[in-house]
Short mmCIF file of N, CA, C and O in Angstrom, two decimals:
data_model
loop_
_atom_site.label_atom_id
_atom_site.label_comp_id
_atom_site.label_asym_id
_atom_site.label_seq_id
_atom_site.Cartn_x
_atom_site.Cartn_y
_atom_site.Cartn_z
N UNK A 1 84.28 155.89 98.54
CA UNK A 1 84.32 154.28 99.18
C UNK A 1 83.42 153.85 100.10
O UNK A 1 82.67 153.01 100.42
N UNK A 2 83.14 155.21 101.33
CA UNK A 2 81.95 154.89 102.41
C UNK A 2 80.79 154.54 101.79
O UNK A 2 80.46 153.52 102.63
N UNK A 3 80.26 154.80 100.70
CA UNK A 3 78.81 154.80 100.26
C UNK A 3 79.00 153.51 99.93
O UNK A 3 77.35 152.70 100.44
N UNK A 4 79.68 152.94 98.76
CA UNK A 4 79.62 151.03 98.84
C UNK A 4 79.79 150.37 99.86
O UNK A 4 79.18 149.37 100.27
N UNK A 5 80.72 150.80 101.16
CA UNK A 5 80.44 149.61 102.10
C UNK A 5 79.05 150.10 103.12
O UNK A 5 78.73 148.86 103.63
N UNK A 6 78.28 151.19 103.08
CA UNK A 6 77.45 151.57 103.97
C UNK A 6 76.37 151.07 103.05
O UNK A 6 74.83 150.87 103.99
N UNK A 7 75.94 150.82 101.85
CA UNK A 7 74.52 150.55 101.45
C UNK A 7 74.29 148.76 101.10
O UNK A 7 73.24 148.91 101.30
N UNK A 8 75.33 148.33 101.59
CA UNK A 8 75.24 146.99 101.52
C UNK A 8 74.46 146.44 102.52
O UNK A 8 73.35 145.85 101.79
N UNK A 9 75.08 146.23 103.57
CA UNK A 9 73.95 146.16 104.99
C UNK A 9 73.66 144.61 104.79
O UNK A 9 72.38 144.03 105.28
N UNK A 10 74.09 143.29 103.46
CA UNK A 10 73.95 142.18 103.39
C UNK A 10 75.26 141.37 103.78
O UNK A 10 74.79 140.21 104.08
N UNK A 11 76.08 142.17 103.79
CA UNK A 11 77.04 141.11 105.10
C UNK A 11 78.80 141.93 104.54
O UNK A 11 78.78 142.82 103.56
N UNK A 12 79.48 141.33 104.76
CA UNK A 12 80.77 141.74 104.83
C UNK A 12 81.61 141.35 103.37
O UNK A 12 82.23 142.77 102.81
N UNK A 13 81.18 140.36 102.94
CA UNK A 13 81.99 140.64 101.59
C UNK A 13 81.20 141.55 100.14
O UNK A 13 81.72 141.93 99.75
N UNK A 14 79.64 141.66 100.55
CA UNK A 14 79.05 142.61 99.63
C UNK A 14 79.72 144.40 99.94
O UNK A 14 79.76 144.65 99.10
N UNK A 15 79.85 143.80 101.03
CA UNK A 15 80.50 145.67 101.28
C UNK A 15 81.52 145.83 100.80
O UNK A 15 82.02 146.87 100.52
N UNK A 16 82.88 144.80 101.04
CA UNK A 16 83.79 144.78 100.96
C UNK A 16 84.25 145.06 99.33
O UNK A 16 84.20 146.08 98.31
N UNK A 17 83.16 144.48 98.63
CA UNK A 17 82.94 144.22 97.01
C UNK A 17 82.37 145.80 96.53
O UNK A 17 83.02 146.26 95.42
N UNK A 18 81.56 146.36 96.87
CA UNK A 18 80.76 147.34 96.48
C UNK A 18 81.62 148.79 96.94
O UNK A 18 81.74 149.75 96.51
N UNK A 19 82.52 148.20 98.37
CA UNK A 19 83.18 149.40 98.85
C UNK A 19 84.40 149.73 97.91
O UNK A 19 84.92 150.65 97.85
N UNK A 20 85.24 148.48 97.54
CA UNK A 20 86.20 148.60 96.57
C UNK A 20 85.52 149.00 94.80
O UNK A 20 85.96 149.75 94.31
N UNK A 21 84.21 148.10 94.60
CA UNK A 21 84.43 148.26 93.27
C UNK A 21 83.29 149.53 92.82
O UNK A 21 83.97 149.76 91.18
N UNK A 22 82.55 150.15 93.43
CA UNK A 22 82.05 151.33 93.02
C UNK A 22 83.42 152.56 92.77
O UNK A 22 83.05 153.03 91.78
N UNK A 23 84.23 152.78 93.82
CA UNK A 23 85.10 153.57 93.12
C UNK A 23 86.27 153.18 91.87
O UNK A 23 86.45 154.09 91.21
N UNK A 24 86.22 152.04 91.99
CA UNK A 24 86.91 151.24 90.75
C UNK A 24 86.58 151.35 89.41
O UNK A 24 86.95 152.06 88.58
N UNK A 25 85.19 151.12 89.20
CA UNK A 25 84.17 151.46 88.29
C UNK A 25 84.09 153.00 87.78
O UNK A 25 84.41 152.90 86.75
N UNK A 26 84.47 153.96 88.82
CA UNK A 26 84.37 154.68 88.64
C UNK A 26 85.70 155.30 87.76
O UNK A 26 85.48 156.32 86.62
N UNK A 27 86.69 155.12 88.15
CA UNK A 27 88.08 155.21 87.52
C UNK A 27 87.90 154.42 86.36
O UNK A 27 88.59 155.67 85.52
N UNK A 28 87.39 153.86 86.13
CA UNK A 28 87.82 152.66 84.47
C UNK A 28 87.05 153.60 84.04
O UNK A 28 87.01 153.95 82.92
N UNK A 29 85.39 153.82 83.89
CA UNK A 29 84.46 155.01 82.97
C UNK A 29 85.51 155.94 82.60
O UNK A 29 85.37 156.73 81.57
N UNK A 30 85.91 156.92 84.14
CA UNK A 30 86.55 158.00 83.74
C UNK A 30 87.73 157.94 82.83
O UNK A 30 88.14 157.95 82.00
N UNK A 31 88.51 156.83 82.62
CA UNK A 31 89.70 156.77 82.15
C UNK A 31 89.58 156.17 80.68
O UNK A 31 90.14 156.72 79.72
N UNK A 32 88.76 155.76 80.55
CA UNK A 32 88.09 155.08 79.05
C UNK A 32 87.34 156.00 78.66
O UNK A 32 87.37 155.87 77.13
N UNK A 33 86.38 156.88 79.08
CA UNK A 33 85.42 157.93 78.16
C UNK A 33 85.79 159.38 78.14
O UNK A 33 86.22 160.25 77.70
N UNK A 34 86.01 160.00 79.51
CA UNK A 34 86.47 161.27 80.01
C UNK A 34 87.60 161.67 80.23
O UNK A 34 88.25 162.87 79.35
N UNK A 35 88.75 160.99 80.41
CA UNK A 35 90.10 161.27 80.18
C UNK A 35 90.67 161.87 78.99
O UNK A 35 90.24 161.59 78.18
N UNK A 36 91.92 162.69 79.04
CA UNK A 36 92.14 163.57 77.77
C UNK A 36 92.74 162.31 77.22
O UNK A 36 92.77 162.36 75.53
N UNK A 37 93.64 161.10 77.34
CA UNK A 37 94.08 160.06 76.31
C UNK A 37 93.27 159.08 75.99
O UNK A 37 93.11 157.73 76.35
N UNK A 38 91.47 159.23 76.06
CA UNK A 38 90.49 158.21 76.74
C UNK A 38 90.48 157.45 75.29
O UNK A 38 90.51 157.89 74.31
N UNK A 39 90.56 156.15 75.62
CA UNK A 39 90.59 155.61 74.23
C UNK A 39 89.46 155.47 73.57
O UNK A 39 89.31 155.11 72.50
N UNK A 40 87.92 155.45 74.25
CA UNK A 40 87.03 156.05 73.58
C UNK A 40 86.99 157.20 73.44
O UNK A 40 86.36 157.86 74.25
N UNK A 41 86.22 157.74 72.15
CA UNK A 41 86.37 159.04 71.86
C UNK A 41 84.86 159.59 71.81
O UNK A 41 84.09 158.87 70.99
N UNK A 42 83.96 160.43 72.72
CA UNK A 42 82.91 161.13 72.74
C UNK A 42 82.70 162.33 72.15
O UNK A 42 83.82 162.76 72.36
N UNK A 43 81.64 162.49 71.76
CA UNK A 43 81.56 164.26 71.49
C UNK A 43 81.09 164.69 73.03
O UNK A 43 81.14 164.25 73.59
N UNK A 44 81.39 166.14 72.68
CA UNK A 44 81.35 166.44 74.08
C UNK A 44 79.84 166.77 75.06
O UNK A 44 80.35 166.59 75.95
N UNK A 45 79.10 166.08 73.99
CA UNK A 45 77.60 166.28 74.95
C UNK A 45 77.73 164.68 75.35
O UNK A 45 77.43 164.63 76.58
N UNK A 46 78.45 163.77 74.97
CA UNK A 46 78.59 162.33 75.94
C UNK A 46 79.38 162.42 77.00
O UNK A 46 79.47 162.01 78.07
N UNK A 47 80.48 163.42 76.76
CA UNK A 47 81.14 163.91 77.98
C UNK A 47 80.86 164.46 78.94
O UNK A 47 80.91 163.82 80.13
N UNK A 48 80.18 165.34 78.73
CA UNK A 48 79.43 166.21 79.35
C UNK A 48 78.23 165.40 80.41
O UNK A 48 77.91 165.63 81.44
N UNK A 49 77.59 164.57 79.54
CA UNK A 49 76.28 163.61 80.29
C UNK A 49 76.98 162.61 81.52
O UNK A 49 76.74 162.40 82.06
N UNK A 50 78.29 161.93 80.53
CA UNK A 50 78.86 160.87 81.85
C UNK A 50 79.68 161.57 82.97
O UNK A 50 79.25 161.49 83.85
N UNK A 51 79.88 162.98 82.98
CA UNK A 51 80.83 163.43 84.00
C UNK A 51 79.58 164.13 85.02
O UNK A 51 79.69 163.46 86.28
N UNK A 52 78.42 164.71 83.79
CA UNK A 52 77.75 164.77 85.35
C UNK A 52 77.11 163.65 86.43
O UNK A 52 76.92 163.62 87.04
N UNK A 53 76.45 162.52 85.29
CA UNK A 53 76.06 161.47 85.83
C UNK A 53 77.58 160.92 87.73
O UNK A 53 76.79 160.76 88.49
N UNK A 54 78.63 161.05 87.04
CA UNK A 54 79.06 160.60 87.80
C UNK A 54 79.88 161.25 89.20
O UNK A 54 79.71 161.39 90.42
N UNK A 55 79.63 163.05 88.28
CA UNK A 55 79.79 163.77 89.80
C UNK A 55 78.50 163.64 90.53
O UNK A 55 78.42 164.00 91.49
N UNK A 56 77.45 163.72 89.71
CA UNK A 56 76.07 163.75 90.61
C UNK A 56 76.10 162.45 91.64
O UNK A 56 75.62 162.82 92.78
N UNK A 57 76.31 161.65 91.44
CA UNK A 57 76.87 160.50 92.07
C UNK A 57 77.43 160.36 93.03
O UNK A 57 77.35 160.54 94.39
N UNK A 58 78.49 161.07 92.84
CA UNK A 58 79.41 161.19 94.13
C UNK A 58 79.01 162.50 95.04
O UNK A 58 79.00 162.33 96.68
N UNK A 59 78.09 163.38 94.60
CA UNK A 59 77.74 164.62 95.26
C UNK A 59 76.17 164.05 96.53
O UNK A 59 76.39 164.11 97.73
N UNK A 60 76.11 162.98 95.79
CA UNK A 60 74.72 162.00 96.44
C UNK A 60 75.24 161.44 97.42
O UNK A 60 74.64 161.50 98.43
N UNK A 61 76.84 160.41 97.00
CA UNK A 61 76.71 159.86 98.17
C UNK A 61 77.54 160.97 99.07
O UNK A 61 77.49 160.12 100.62
N UNK A 62 78.30 161.76 98.91
CA UNK A 62 78.99 162.84 100.68
C UNK A 62 77.60 162.78 100.79
O UNK A 62 77.42 163.20 101.89
N UNK A 63 76.12 163.20 100.30
CA UNK A 63 75.05 163.80 101.05
C UNK A 63 74.62 162.94 101.98
O UNK A 63 74.24 162.97 102.99
N UNK A 64 74.18 161.53 101.28
CA UNK A 64 74.15 160.07 102.04
C UNK A 64 74.87 159.88 103.04
O UNK A 64 74.47 159.45 104.44
N UNK A 65 75.72 160.18 103.11
CA UNK A 65 77.21 159.80 104.15
C UNK A 65 77.15 161.28 105.13
O UNK A 65 77.84 160.73 106.35
N UNK A 66 76.20 161.91 105.02
CA UNK A 66 76.04 163.26 105.98
C UNK A 66 76.96 164.48 106.28
O UNK A 66 77.33 165.27 106.52
N UNK A 67 77.47 164.66 104.59
CA UNK A 67 78.48 165.59 104.57
C UNK A 67 78.04 166.12 103.61
O UNK A 67 78.49 166.70 102.44
N UNK A 68 77.07 167.16 103.74
CA UNK A 68 76.21 168.39 102.97
C UNK A 68 76.78 169.25 102.17
O UNK A 68 76.86 169.50 101.21
N UNK A 69 77.75 169.73 103.25
CA UNK A 69 78.62 171.16 102.68
C UNK A 69 79.84 170.71 101.77
O UNK A 69 80.06 170.94 101.04
N UNK A 70 79.97 169.54 102.26
CA UNK A 70 81.37 168.99 100.92
C UNK A 70 80.89 168.83 100.19
O UNK A 70 81.75 168.70 98.90
N UNK A 71 79.77 168.47 100.21
CA UNK A 71 78.80 167.85 98.77
C UNK A 71 78.88 169.44 98.03
O UNK A 71 78.87 169.01 96.57
N UNK A 72 78.00 169.90 98.97
CA UNK A 72 77.78 171.32 98.00
C UNK A 72 79.50 171.58 97.19
O UNK A 72 78.99 172.46 96.24
N UNK A 73 80.01 172.02 98.01
CA UNK A 73 81.48 172.03 97.61
C UNK A 73 81.89 172.01 96.41
O UNK A 73 82.95 172.10 95.24
N UNK A 74 82.16 170.46 96.44
CA UNK A 74 82.13 169.49 95.30
C UNK A 74 81.76 169.69 94.26
O UNK A 74 82.03 169.64 93.22
N UNK A 75 80.05 169.83 94.44
CA UNK A 75 79.64 169.95 93.16
C UNK A 75 79.76 171.19 92.91
O UNK A 75 79.83 171.45 91.10
N UNK A 76 79.93 172.39 93.40
CA UNK A 76 79.97 173.53 92.77
C UNK A 76 81.94 173.67 92.25
O UNK A 76 81.96 174.32 90.72
N UNK A 77 82.92 172.95 92.78
CA UNK A 77 84.14 173.12 92.35
C UNK A 77 83.74 172.40 91.07
O UNK A 77 84.30 172.64 89.78
N UNK A 78 82.98 170.95 90.87
CA UNK A 78 83.08 170.32 89.47
C UNK A 78 82.49 171.34 88.14
O UNK A 78 82.97 171.21 87.37
N UNK A 79 81.47 172.07 88.96
CA UNK A 79 80.60 172.82 87.75
C UNK A 79 81.62 173.79 87.45
O UNK A 79 82.03 174.66 86.49
N UNK A 80 82.57 174.84 87.91
CA UNK A 80 83.12 175.82 88.21
C UNK A 80 84.45 175.36 86.79
O UNK A 80 85.00 175.69 86.17
N UNK A 81 85.13 173.92 87.29
CA UNK A 81 85.99 173.26 86.80
C UNK A 81 85.86 173.05 85.35
O UNK A 81 86.43 173.38 84.59
N UNK A 82 84.78 172.82 85.04
CA UNK A 82 83.79 172.28 83.78
C UNK A 82 84.01 174.00 82.55
O UNK A 82 84.31 173.52 81.56
N UNK A 83 83.36 174.69 83.61
CA UNK A 83 83.09 175.90 82.91
C UNK A 83 84.12 176.70 82.91
O UNK A 83 84.84 176.92 81.40
N UNK A 84 85.41 176.33 83.37
CA UNK A 84 86.82 177.14 82.67
C UNK A 84 86.94 176.45 81.64
O UNK A 84 88.13 176.45 80.72
N UNK A 85 86.69 175.14 81.61
CA UNK A 85 87.70 173.82 80.73
C UNK A 85 87.17 174.17 79.27
O UNK A 85 88.11 174.12 78.30
N UNK A 86 85.78 174.31 79.30
CA UNK A 86 84.71 175.14 77.65
C UNK A 86 85.56 176.18 77.68
O UNK A 86 85.29 176.63 76.51
N UNK A 87 85.54 177.12 78.42
CA UNK A 87 85.56 178.99 78.13
C UNK A 87 87.02 178.88 77.65
O UNK A 87 86.85 179.47 76.32
N UNK A 88 87.98 178.55 78.25
CA UNK A 88 89.47 178.51 78.03
C UNK A 88 89.58 177.49 76.74
O UNK A 88 90.64 177.08 76.53
N UNK A 89 88.79 176.48 76.33
CA UNK A 89 89.23 175.60 75.35
C UNK A 89 90.26 174.49 75.45
O UNK A 89 90.60 174.04 74.57
N UNK A 90 90.06 174.16 76.50
CA UNK A 90 90.91 173.23 76.61
C UNK A 90 90.46 171.72 76.57
O UNK A 90 91.38 170.68 76.61
N UNK A 91 89.21 171.30 76.19
CA UNK A 91 89.23 170.36 75.75
C UNK A 91 89.10 169.73 74.05
O UNK A 91 88.39 170.51 73.45
N UNK A 92 90.09 168.39 74.06
CA UNK A 92 89.98 168.28 72.88
C UNK A 92 88.82 168.09 71.72
O UNK A 92 88.20 167.44 72.21
#
């Protein structure tokens, strides 16, 4: 949420809209495409690409906010999680 507020720089309303809108947009994309009960079913390649874009955006936002170590830990945790899901065949 911080990145949406900090990148606006144009005014309070734009900061509020981006600060609330970017996380909400990410949640909607996740729920519609990636979640186990997603109404839009993509092949694994599409799911992996969507996840990569969303997680990369999160990592870059953390780096931009000054939380480099947290960003790297988050990125590694996301990669390990995805590896486990694929390795244990947990993806429907």
